[in-house]
Coordinates of C-alpha atoms in Angstrom, one line a residue:
M1 CA 102.7 84.7 136.7
T2 CA 105.6 87.2 137.8
L3 CA 108.4 87.9 135.5
D4 CA 111.4 87.4 137.0
L5 CA 113.4 90.4 135.2
T6 CA 116.2 90.9 135.9
A7 CA 116.5 86.4 134.7
I8 CA 114.9 87.8 131.6
Y9 CA 117.8 91.4 132.0
K10 CA 120.9 89.3 132.5
D11 CA 120.2 86.2 129.6
L12 CA 119.5 89.1 127.3
H13 CA 122.6 90.6 128.0
S14 CA 124.5 88.0 127.4
N15 CA 123.0 86.2 124.5
P16 CA 122.8 89.4 122.2
E17 CA 122.2 89.6 118.1
L18 CA 122.7 91.9 115.1
S19 CA 120.3 93.5 113.2
F20 CA 117.7 91.5 111.8
Q21 CA 118.8 88.5 113.0
E22 CA 116.8 89.1 116.6
T23 CA 115.0 85.3 116.1
R24 CA 115.9 83.7 119.3
T25 CA 115.4 87.6 122.1
A26 CA 111.6 88.1 119.2
G27 CA 110.7 84.3 120.2
I28 CA 111.4 85.0 123.9
V29 CA 109.6 88.3 123.6
A30 CA 106.5 86.3 121.8
G31 CA 106.4 83.4 124.5
H32 CA 106.3 86.0 127.7
L33 CA 103.3 88.2 125.8
R34 CA 100.5 85.0 125.4
E35 CA 101.2 84.4 128.1
L36 CA 100.8 88.2 128.9
G37 CA 97.1 87.2 127.2
F38 CA 98.6 89.5 124.0
E39 CA 97.4 88.6 120.7
V40 CA 101.3 88.3 118.9
T41 CA 102.3 88.4 115.8
E42 CA 106.1 87.1 115.0
G43 CA 107.5 88.1 112.2
V44 CA 107.3 91.8 111.1
G45 CA 109.5 93.5 109.7
R46 CA 111.7 90.8 109.9
T47 CA 112.2 90.0 112.9
G48 CA 109.9 92.7 114.7
V49 CA 107.8 91.5 117.1
V50 CA 103.6 93.1 118.4
G51 CA 101.2 92.7 121.1
V52 CA 98.1 93.8 121.1
L53 CA 95.8 94.2 123.9
A54 CA 92.4 95.5 123.6
N55 CA 90.6 96.9 126.9
G56 CA 87.5 98.5 126.1
V57 CA 86.6 102.0 124.4
G58 CA 89.8 104.1 124.9
P59 CA 93.3 105.7 123.1
T60 CA 95.2 103.2 121.5
V61 CA 98.7 103.6 123.6
L62 CA 102.2 101.8 121.6
L63 CA 105.2 101.2 123.6
R64 CA 107.7 101.1 121.7
A65 CA 111.5 98.8 122.8
D66 CA 113.8 97.2 120.2
M67 CA 116.0 95.1 120.4
D68 CA 119.3 94.4 118.5
G69 CA 122.6 94.1 119.7
L70 CA 125.8 96.3 118.7
P71 CA 129.2 94.7 116.6
V72 CA 131.4 95.3 119.7
E73 CA 133.6 93.2 121.8
E74 CA 132.4 93.0 125.3
Q75 CA 134.9 93.3 128.4
T76 CA 132.4 94.3 131.5
G77 CA 133.8 91.7 133.1
L78 CA 130.5 91.2 134.1
D79 CA 129.3 87.0 135.1
Y80 CA 126.2 87.5 132.4
A81 CA 128.8 89.4 129.6
S82 CA 128.5 87.8 126.5
T83 CA 130.3 86.4 124.7
A84 CA 128.5 86.0 121.3
R85 CA 129.6 86.0 118.8
G86 CA 127.3 87.2 114.5
T87 CA 128.0 87.2 111.0
D88 CA 127.6 90.9 109.8
P89 CA 125.6 91.9 106.9
D90 CA 129.3 92.5 105.0
G91 CA 129.5 88.0 105.9
N92 CA 131.9 89.3 109.3
D93 CA 132.6 87.0 111.9
V94 CA 132.3 89.4 115.2
P95 CA 131.5 89.8 117.9
V96 CA 128.1 91.3 119.3
M97 CA 126.9 92.3 122.4
H98 CA 124.6 94.8 124.0
A99 CA 126.3 98.3 124.2
C100 CA 123.2 99.9 123.9
G101 CA 121.7 99.0 126.3
H102 CA 118.1 96.9 123.9
D103 CA 118.3 94.2 126.6
V104 CA 117.2 96.9 129.1
H105 CA 114.2 98.7 127.0
V106 CA 113.1 94.9 125.7
T107 CA 112.8 93.8 129.8
C108 CA 110.7 97.4 131.1
L109 CA 108.7 96.7 128.0
L110 CA 108.0 93.1 128.3
G111 CA 107.7 94.2 132.9
A112 CA 105.1 96.7 131.7
A113 CA 103.1 94.9 129.8
E114 CA 103.1 91.9 133.1
V115 CA 101.9 94.9 135.4
L116 CA 99.3 96.5 133.1
A117 CA 98.1 93.3 132.0
G118 CA 97.2 92.9 134.8
S119 CA 95.3 96.2 136.0
R120 CA 93.1 96.0 133.1
E121 CA 90.5 97.4 135.3
E122 CA 92.3 100.7 135.9
W123 CA 92.4 101.4 132.2
S124 CA 90.6 101.5 129.1
G125 CA 91.2 101.4 125.6
T126 CA 94.0 99.5 123.4
L127 CA 98.0 98.1 124.4
V128 CA 100.0 97.7 121.0
T129 CA 103.2 96.3 122.4
V130 CA 106.5 96.9 119.3
F131 CA 109.6 95.4 119.6
Q132 CA 111.2 96.8 117.4
P133 CA 114.0 95.2 115.7
A134 CA 117.5 96.8 114.2
E135 CA 117.6 99.9 115.4
E136 CA 121.5 100.5 114.8
A137 CA 120.8 99.7 111.6
G138 CA 118.2 102.7 110.6
G139 CA 116.1 100.6 109.3
G140 CA 114.4 99.0 111.6
A141 CA 111.1 100.1 111.8
A142 CA 110.6 101.7 108.4
E143 CA 111.4 97.4 107.7
M144 CA 108.6 97.1 109.9
L145 CA 106.2 99.9 108.7
R146 CA 107.0 98.4 105.0
D147 CA 105.1 95.5 106.1
G148 CA 101.5 96.9 106.9
F149 CA 101.9 97.6 110.7
L150 CA 99.4 101.1 110.0
D151 CA 97.2 98.2 108.1
R152 CA 97.4 95.2 110.4
F153 CA 97.2 96.6 113.9
P154 CA 95.0 98.6 115.9
R155 CA 96.6 102.3 114.9
P156 CA 98.4 103.9 117.9
D157 CA 96.9 107.3 118.7
V158 CA 100.7 108.2 120.7
V159 CA 103.6 106.9 120.6
L160 CA 106.4 106.5 124.3
G161 CA 108.8 104.8 124.5
Q162 CA 112.5 105.2 126.3
H163 CA 116.5 104.4 126.3
V164 CA 118.5 103.8 129.3
A165 CA 121.7 106.2 129.5
P166 CA 124.7 106.3 131.8
I167 CA 123.5 109.1 133.7
P168 CA 122.7 108.4 137.7
A169 CA 119.5 105.5 138.2
G170 CA 116.4 106.9 139.2
F171 CA 116.7 110.7 137.3
I172 CA 114.7 110.8 133.1
G173 CA 115.7 113.2 130.5
L174 CA 113.1 114.6 128.4
T175 CA 113.0 116.6 126.0
P176 CA 110.1 119.1 124.5
G177 CA 111.0 119.0 120.5
P178 CA 113.4 118.0 118.5
A179 CA 116.3 115.9 121.0
M180 CA 117.6 113.7 118.3
A181 CA 119.8 114.1 116.1
A182 CA 118.9 113.6 112.5
A183 CA 121.9 111.6 111.1
D184 CA 122.7 109.7 107.5
S185 CA 125.7 107.7 106.7
L186 CA 126.6 107.7 102.8
S187 CA 130.4 106.5 101.0
I188 CA 131.8 108.4 98.2
T189 CA 134.3 106.6 96.0
L190 CA 136.2 108.8 94.5
H191 CA 137.5 107.9 91.5
G192 CA 141.3 109.0 90.1
V193 CA 143.6 106.8 86.9
G194 CA 146.0 104.8 88.5
G195 CA 149.4 104.2 87.9
H196 CA 153.3 104.5 88.9
G197 CA 154.0 106.2 92.7
S198 CA 156.7 107.9 91.1
R199 CA 155.4 108.8 88.1
P200 CA 151.8 111.1 89.1
E201 CA 151.3 113.2 86.0
A202 CA 150.0 110.2 83.7
T203 CA 147.8 109.2 86.5
V204 CA 144.5 111.4 88.1
D205 CA 145.3 110.6 92.0
P206 CA 141.9 109.6 93.6
V207 CA 144.0 110.2 97.5
Y208 CA 145.3 114.0 96.6
L209 CA 141.8 114.1 95.9
A210 CA 139.9 112.7 98.8
A211 CA 142.4 115.0 100.5
N212 CA 141.6 117.8 99.1
V213 CA 137.1 117.2 99.6
I214 CA 137.7 116.3 103.3
N215 CA 139.1 119.7 103.2
R216 CA 136.4 120.8 101.8
L217 CA 134.2 119.2 104.1
Q218 CA 135.6 121.4 107.5
G219 CA 133.4 124.1 105.9
V220 CA 129.8 122.8 105.0
V221 CA 129.0 123.8 108.6
S222 CA 131.1 126.5 109.5
R223 CA 130.8 128.7 106.1
E224 CA 127.7 127.9 104.9
I225 CA 125.5 126.6 108.5
S226 CA 123.8 130.1 110.4
A227 CA 125.1 129.7 114.1
L228 CA 121.5 129.5 114.8
D229 CA 121.9 125.7 113.1
T230 CA 123.2 122.9 114.5
A231 CA 125.1 120.2 112.1
V232 CA 128.0 117.8 112.4
V233 CA 130.1 116.3 108.9
T234 CA 132.7 114.3 109.7
V235 CA 134.5 111.2 107.8
G236 CA 135.1 108.2 109.7
Q237 CA 137.1 106.6 106.8
V238 CA 139.4 106.7 105.3
H239 CA 139.5 103.7 102.3
A240 CA 142.8 104.2 99.6
G241 CA 145.7 102.3 97.6
T242 CA 147.3 99.0 98.0
K243 CA 150.9 99.7 98.4
N244 CA 153.1 102.8 98.8
N245 CA 155.4 103.2 95.4
I246 CA 151.7 102.8 93.7
I247 CA 148.5 105.7 92.4
P248 CA 145.1 103.9 93.2
D249 CA 143.0 104.2 91.2
K250 CA 139.9 105.3 93.2
A251 CA 139.7 106.1 97.1
T252 CA 137.3 105.5 99.3
L253 CA 135.4 108.2 102.7
G254 CA 132.6 107.3 105.4
L255 CA 131.1 110.3 106.5
T256 CA 128.4 110.6 108.7
V257 CA 126.2 114.1 108.6
R258 CA 124.3 115.1 112.5
S259 CA 121.4 117.5 111.9
Y260 CA 118.6 118.8 113.6
R261 CA 115.9 120.5 111.2
E262 CA 114.8 118.8 107.5
E263 CA 116.1 122.3 105.8
V264 CA 119.4 121.7 107.4
R265 CA 120.0 118.1 106.5
S266 CA 118.6 118.3 103.3
K267 CA 121.0 122.0 102.7
V268 CA 123.9 119.9 104.3
L269 CA 123.7 116.2 101.8
E270 CA 124.0 119.1 98.9
S271 CA 126.7 121.2 99.9
V272 CA 128.7 117.0 100.9
E273 CA 128.0 116.0 97.7
R274 CA 128.9 119.1 95.5
V275 CA 131.6 119.9 97.7
A276 CA 132.7 115.9 96.5
K277 CA 131.4 116.6 92.7
A278 CA 133.0 119.9 92.1
E279 CA 136.3 117.9 93.3
A280 CA 136.3 115.3 91.0
Q281 CA 136.2 118.2 88.4
A282 CA 138.9 120.0 89.3
S283 CA 141.3 117.3 89.8
A284 CA 140.1 116.3 86.2
S285 CA 139.1 112.4 87.2
P286 CA 137.8 110.5 84.9
K287 CA 134.4 110.0 86.2
E288 CA 131.5 111.9 88.9
P289 CA 131.9 109.8 93.0
T290 CA 130.0 107.6 93.2
I291 CA 127.7 108.6 96.5
E292 CA 125.8 106.0 98.3
Y293 CA 123.2 105.8 101.4
F294 CA 123.2 103.8 104.6
E295 CA 121.8 104.3 107.7
R296 CA 119.1 107.2 108.2
F297 CA 117.7 108.0 110.8
P298 CA 115.0 110.9 111.1
V299 CA 115.3 113.9 113.5
T300 CA 113.6 112.1 116.5
V301 CA 110.9 115.4 117.6
N302 CA 108.9 115.0 120.4
D303 CA 105.7 116.5 120.4
P304 CA 106.0 119.9 123.5
T305 CA 102.2 118.9 125.3
A306 CA 102.5 115.1 125.0
S307 CA 105.9 115.6 126.8
E308 CA 104.8 117.9 129.4
R309 CA 102.7 116.0 130.7
V310 CA 104.6 112.5 130.4
A311 CA 106.6 114.6 132.4
T312 CA 103.6 115.5 135.2
V313 CA 103.8 112.3 135.6
L314 CA 106.7 110.4 135.5
R315 CA 107.9 113.5 138.7
G316 CA 104.2 111.8 140.2
V317 CA 106.3 108.6 140.1
L318 CA 110.6 109.7 141.0
G319 CA 110.2 112.9 142.3
E320 CA 109.7 116.0 141.2
Q321 CA 113.1 117.2 140.1
R322 CA 114.2 113.9 139.0
V323 CA 112.8 114.1 135.0
L324 CA 114.8 116.7 133.9
N325 CA 115.4 118.3 130.0
P326 CA 118.7 117.1 128.4
G327 CA 118.3 119.3 125.4
P328 CA 118.6 118.6 122.1
L329 CA 121.6 114.9 122.3
S330 CA 123.7 114.2 119.0
G331 CA 122.4 111.0 118.6
S332 CA 120.0 109.3 117.4
E333 CA 116.8 107.4 116.9
D334 CA 114.3 106.0 114.4
V335 CA 112.0 106.1 116.5
G336 CA 110.1 108.7 114.9
E337 CA 109.3 106.5 112.1
F338 CA 105.7 105.5 114.5
S339 CA 104.7 108.4 115.0
T340 CA 105.9 110.1 111.7
A341 CA 103.7 107.7 109.5
A342 CA 100.7 107.8 111.9
D343 CA 101.2 111.2 112.9
V344 CA 100.6 111.2 116.1
P345 CA 102.6 112.5 118.8
L346 CA 106.0 111.2 120.1
V347 CA 107.1 110.9 123.7
Y348 CA 110.7 109.3 124.3
W349 CA 112.8 109.6 127.4
F350 CA 116.0 108.7 128.6
L351 CA 115.8 106.2 131.7
G352 CA 119.3 106.7 133.8
G353 CA 121.2 103.4 133.7
G354 CA 124.3 104.2 136.4
E355 CA 124.6 104.0 139.1
P356 CA 122.5 106.2 141.8
S357 CA 126.1 107.2 143.7
L358 CA 126.4 109.6 139.7
A359 CA 124.4 112.5 142.1
E360 CA 126.0 114.1 144.1
I361 CA 129.0 114.1 142.5
V362 CA 126.5 115.7 139.8
A363 CA 125.5 118.0 142.0
K364 CA 128.1 119.2 143.2
T365 CA 130.3 119.6 139.6
G366 CA 127.3 120.1 137.6
R367 CA 128.5 117.1 135.1
M368 CA 128.7 113.5 134.5
P369 CA 132.5 112.9 135.2
D370 CA 134.3 111.4 131.9
D371 CA 135.3 108.5 132.1
I372 CA 132.2 106.6 132.3
P373 CA 131.2 105.2 130.7
S374 CA 128.2 105.6 127.6
N375 CA 125.9 103.3 125.2
H376 CA 128.0 101.7 122.6
S377 CA 131.9 101.0 124.4
P378 CA 132.7 97.9 125.6
F379 CA 132.5 98.7 129.5
F380 CA 129.4 99.5 129.0
A381 CA 126.3 98.7 131.7
P382 CA 123.7 99.5 133.5
V383 CA 123.3 98.7 137.2
I384 CA 119.8 96.1 137.3
D385 CA 118.4 98.2 140.7
P386 CA 117.5 100.5 140.4
T387 CA 116.9 101.1 136.9
L388 CA 114.5 98.1 135.1
D389 CA 112.0 98.6 138.4
N390 CA 112.0 102.7 136.3
G391 CA 112.2 102.0 133.9
V392 CA 108.9 99.4 133.9
K393 CA 107.3 102.3 135.9
A394 CA 108.2 105.4 133.6
L395 CA 106.5 103.2 130.8
V396 CA 103.2 101.9 133.9
A397 CA 102.9 105.3 134.5
A398 CA 103.2 107.3 130.6
A399 CA 101.6 104.9 129.4
R400 CA 98.1 105.0 132.3
E401 CA 97.4 108.9 131.7
F402 CA 97.2 108.5 128.0
L403 CA 94.8 105.4 128.0
S404 CA 91.1 106.4 128.8

């Protein structure tokens, strides 16, 4: 069997599915894995797929890819662009696109599974391929673990994975230690007493309260976090009111918080809650703010020793100067849930998916051009060649490094 990876990729790109709705994708994955000789289990963590290939005595290596798309309307103009639509968790009809490259991840892992299944004489151990749902929602890995992943399948000795990025194809970015930020998404509903806009003295104005909270939150990082640490607090949504002359009875803020150390994460979140509650009290709010947490991603921490082993083999595959350390990135991932739960090393790298010619621009200017579409953009479109081939080679090389 020889998988047509380009055809698989284009098909997946044209037919993305939202988090926990990846049934078509899961069916395609499960079918190919069975043809390759894997023992396949579907419906893990609702829509996840696990393939196990036992090949004698040796370590167990977990290779992971995420499968879900995003509620983004594609504007790439590609002949295989998505026109798919889906229903989001709030019941809204939305466009769907693989705007973060998860179609690349799935395709490359299927390709790596084929190579490893066809070369069993060259390695010994157990290969576990994990096709995870709902990375974008921040709960897919946790849902698979709650579904008994560590008890139902061989326990890994190492967790490996990759994420396509708009860096030039042919390059790999691998950062030992903290590589991606923890992310916490939360809403704060501030309660007031509504009334007529002409008589604010008879109300508790939640819009004014919200403005004070937003302003005060800007001091959490600048005045409470050491200059040697990194954190971000962003208020991305503000919702209040229905009419200009009506003071509403509530205002809701939507926040995202990013950090790289658990101690900093805890301190920032505690400070955010403290500020909201204190400002509510100062404004004579009738009750404490309602604080709800949604998507939550842990810090992605690459094991330094395992990372060096992987970096060495990837240099051998792609070239000595093509494996770089980009430093910690502020994006977030939940792949670390698997390594943390199993208490084993994680190595997670970035796979170049941009035009190879970008390498010349970077060499001259020292930076990527500002107009290159990034992940989550409606224009994000990794180049197929050589991205898929390099992604397969990287996964295979990293897996073989740990398989006896």
